[in-house]
C-alpha positions as a printed Julia matrix, in Angstrom:
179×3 Matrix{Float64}:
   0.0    0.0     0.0
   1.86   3.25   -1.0
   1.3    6.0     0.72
   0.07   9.64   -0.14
   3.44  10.83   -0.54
   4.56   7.99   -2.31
   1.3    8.19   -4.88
   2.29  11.8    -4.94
   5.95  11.29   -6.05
   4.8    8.7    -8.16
   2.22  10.86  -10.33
   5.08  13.54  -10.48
   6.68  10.72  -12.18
   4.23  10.18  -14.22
   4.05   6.52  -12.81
   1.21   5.09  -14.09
   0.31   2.59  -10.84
   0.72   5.72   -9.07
  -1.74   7.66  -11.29
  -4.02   4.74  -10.96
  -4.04   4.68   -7.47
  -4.87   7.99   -6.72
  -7.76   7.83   -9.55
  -9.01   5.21   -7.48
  -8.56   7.12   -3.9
 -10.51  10.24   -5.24
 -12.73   9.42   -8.1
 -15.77   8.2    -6.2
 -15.54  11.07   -4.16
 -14.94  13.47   -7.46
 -17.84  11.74   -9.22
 -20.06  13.14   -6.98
 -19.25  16.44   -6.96
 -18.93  16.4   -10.88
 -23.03  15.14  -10.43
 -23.81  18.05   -9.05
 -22.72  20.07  -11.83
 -23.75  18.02  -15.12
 -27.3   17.25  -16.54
 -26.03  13.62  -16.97
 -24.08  10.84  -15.67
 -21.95  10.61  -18.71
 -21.33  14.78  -18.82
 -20.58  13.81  -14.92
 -18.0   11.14  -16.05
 -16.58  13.64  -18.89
 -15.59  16.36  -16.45
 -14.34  14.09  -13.72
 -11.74  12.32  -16.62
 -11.36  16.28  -17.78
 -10.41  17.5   -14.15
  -8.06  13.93  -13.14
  -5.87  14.92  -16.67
  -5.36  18.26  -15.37
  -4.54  16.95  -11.83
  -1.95  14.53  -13.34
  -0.47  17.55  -15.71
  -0.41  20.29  -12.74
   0.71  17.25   -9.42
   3.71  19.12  -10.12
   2.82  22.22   -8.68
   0.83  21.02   -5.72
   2.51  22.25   -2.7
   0.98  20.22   -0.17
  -0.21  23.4     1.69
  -3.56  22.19    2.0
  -4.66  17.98    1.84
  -4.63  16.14   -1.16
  -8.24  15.78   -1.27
  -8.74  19.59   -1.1
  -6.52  20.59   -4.05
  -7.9   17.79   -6.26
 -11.53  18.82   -5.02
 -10.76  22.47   -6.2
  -9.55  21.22   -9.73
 -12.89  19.63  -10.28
 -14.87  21.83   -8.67
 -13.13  24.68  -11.53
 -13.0   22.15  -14.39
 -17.25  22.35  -13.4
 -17.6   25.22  -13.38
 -15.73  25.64  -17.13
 -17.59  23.1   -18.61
 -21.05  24.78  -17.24
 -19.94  27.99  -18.72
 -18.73  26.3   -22.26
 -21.6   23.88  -23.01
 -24.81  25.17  -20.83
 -26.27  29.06  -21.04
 -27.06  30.51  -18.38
 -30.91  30.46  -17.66
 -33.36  32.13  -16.31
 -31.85  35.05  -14.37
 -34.16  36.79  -12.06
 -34.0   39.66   -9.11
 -33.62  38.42   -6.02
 -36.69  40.33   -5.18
 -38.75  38.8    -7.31
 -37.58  35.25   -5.82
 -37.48  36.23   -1.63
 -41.14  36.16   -0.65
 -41.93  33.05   -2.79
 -40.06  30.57   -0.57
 -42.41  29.27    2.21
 -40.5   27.6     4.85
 -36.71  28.66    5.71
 -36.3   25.37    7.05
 -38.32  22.57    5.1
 -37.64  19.27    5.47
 -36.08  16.48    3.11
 -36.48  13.48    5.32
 -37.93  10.78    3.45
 -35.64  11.38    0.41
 -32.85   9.45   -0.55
 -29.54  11.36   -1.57
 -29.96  10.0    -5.24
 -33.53  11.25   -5.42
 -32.1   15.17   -3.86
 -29.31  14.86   -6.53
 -31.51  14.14   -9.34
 -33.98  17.19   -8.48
 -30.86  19.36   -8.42
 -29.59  18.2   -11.24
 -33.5   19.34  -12.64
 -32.6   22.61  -11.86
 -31.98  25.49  -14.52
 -28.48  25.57  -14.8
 -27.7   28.72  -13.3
 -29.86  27.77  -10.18
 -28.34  24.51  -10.0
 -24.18  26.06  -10.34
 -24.69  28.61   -7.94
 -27.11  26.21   -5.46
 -23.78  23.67   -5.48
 -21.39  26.01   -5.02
 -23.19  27.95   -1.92
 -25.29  24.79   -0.02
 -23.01  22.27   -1.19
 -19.35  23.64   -1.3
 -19.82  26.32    1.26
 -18.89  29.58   -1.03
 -19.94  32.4    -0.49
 -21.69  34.99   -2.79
 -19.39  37.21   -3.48
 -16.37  34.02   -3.91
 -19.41  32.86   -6.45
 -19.98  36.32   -8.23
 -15.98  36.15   -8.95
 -15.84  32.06  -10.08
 -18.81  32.58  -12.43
 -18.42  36.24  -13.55
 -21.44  37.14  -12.65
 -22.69  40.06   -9.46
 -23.13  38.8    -6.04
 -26.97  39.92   -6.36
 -26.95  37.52   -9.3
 -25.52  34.93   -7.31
 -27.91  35.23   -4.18
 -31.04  35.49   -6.89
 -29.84  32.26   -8.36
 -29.38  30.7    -4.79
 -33.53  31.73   -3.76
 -35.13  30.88   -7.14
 -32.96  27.48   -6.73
 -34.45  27.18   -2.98
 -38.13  28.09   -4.08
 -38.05  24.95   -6.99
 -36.22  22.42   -5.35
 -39.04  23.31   -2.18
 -41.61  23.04   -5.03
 -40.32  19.96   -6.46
 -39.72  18.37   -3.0
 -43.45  18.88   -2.6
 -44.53  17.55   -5.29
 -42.72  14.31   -4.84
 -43.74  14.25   -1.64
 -47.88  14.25   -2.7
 -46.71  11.38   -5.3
 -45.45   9.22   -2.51
């Protein structure tokens, strides 16, 4: 079992058993981040081999000032975020506004759901709502870090966060009279 600074040195190497162990470590874990940005499983599968080739081209320059895990997550998280802003437009923009007062309960429940079934209504989301929904409730940005990752202003940003809120909370209650 080689270690992290072993697989490190190894994919610095360009050591393919050292490539192909830290694909294995981190993929499963990429994967589902990469979900939470694509429409599909297979655009999901396209950015997570996208993000791993630029992990394997810039291992070079990781200087181990954060974990592993954290400078790989960041690639992917940015390889997302380029692949949302080459291959989806960006829907539906509305004030925030408009978007506040329609949201019922600040703290609704999701019991009953399975994480699948939550992924899959996020992943229903306009793509704006859905990018900006990851990157606040999910990855823990905030507005203004998300105004500056997707060129867009923080009002923007928070607009695309409520009108994300108000659908999933519609779609969440819709599932819930179908069950």
């Amino acid at each position: 079992m080689l270690s992290e600074q072993e697989i490190i040195h190894g994919c610095r190497s360009n050591d393919r058993a050292a490539q192909r162990r830290l694909y294995d470590l981190y993929a499963g874990k990429m994967h589902v981040v990469c979900l939470r940005y694509a429409r599909t499983t297979a655009e999901a599968e396209d950015i997570l081999q996208e993000a791993f080739i630029k992990v394997f081209e810039k291992i070079g320059t990781f200087r181990q000032e954060c974990p592993l895990s954290v400078w790989i997550k960041r690639i992917v998280v940015n390889t997302a975020l380029n692949h949302v802003r080459t291959y989806h437009r960006w829907q539906d923009t509305v004030d925030a506004e408009t978007v506040e007062g329609e949201i019922e309960d600040e703290h609704s429940g999701v019991s009953g759901f399975h994480f699948q079934e939550l992924l899959q209504l996020v992943r229903e989301l306009p793509t704006g709502c859905q990018t900006v929904f990851s990157l606040y409730a999910i990855e823990g940005y905030q507005h203004n870090e998300i105004a500056q990752l997707l060129n867009i202003s923080e009002g923007t940003s928070k607009s695309q966060y409520s009108r994300a809120r108000m659908l999933l909370q519609r779609m969440l209650t819709d599932k819930m009279a179908t069950k």
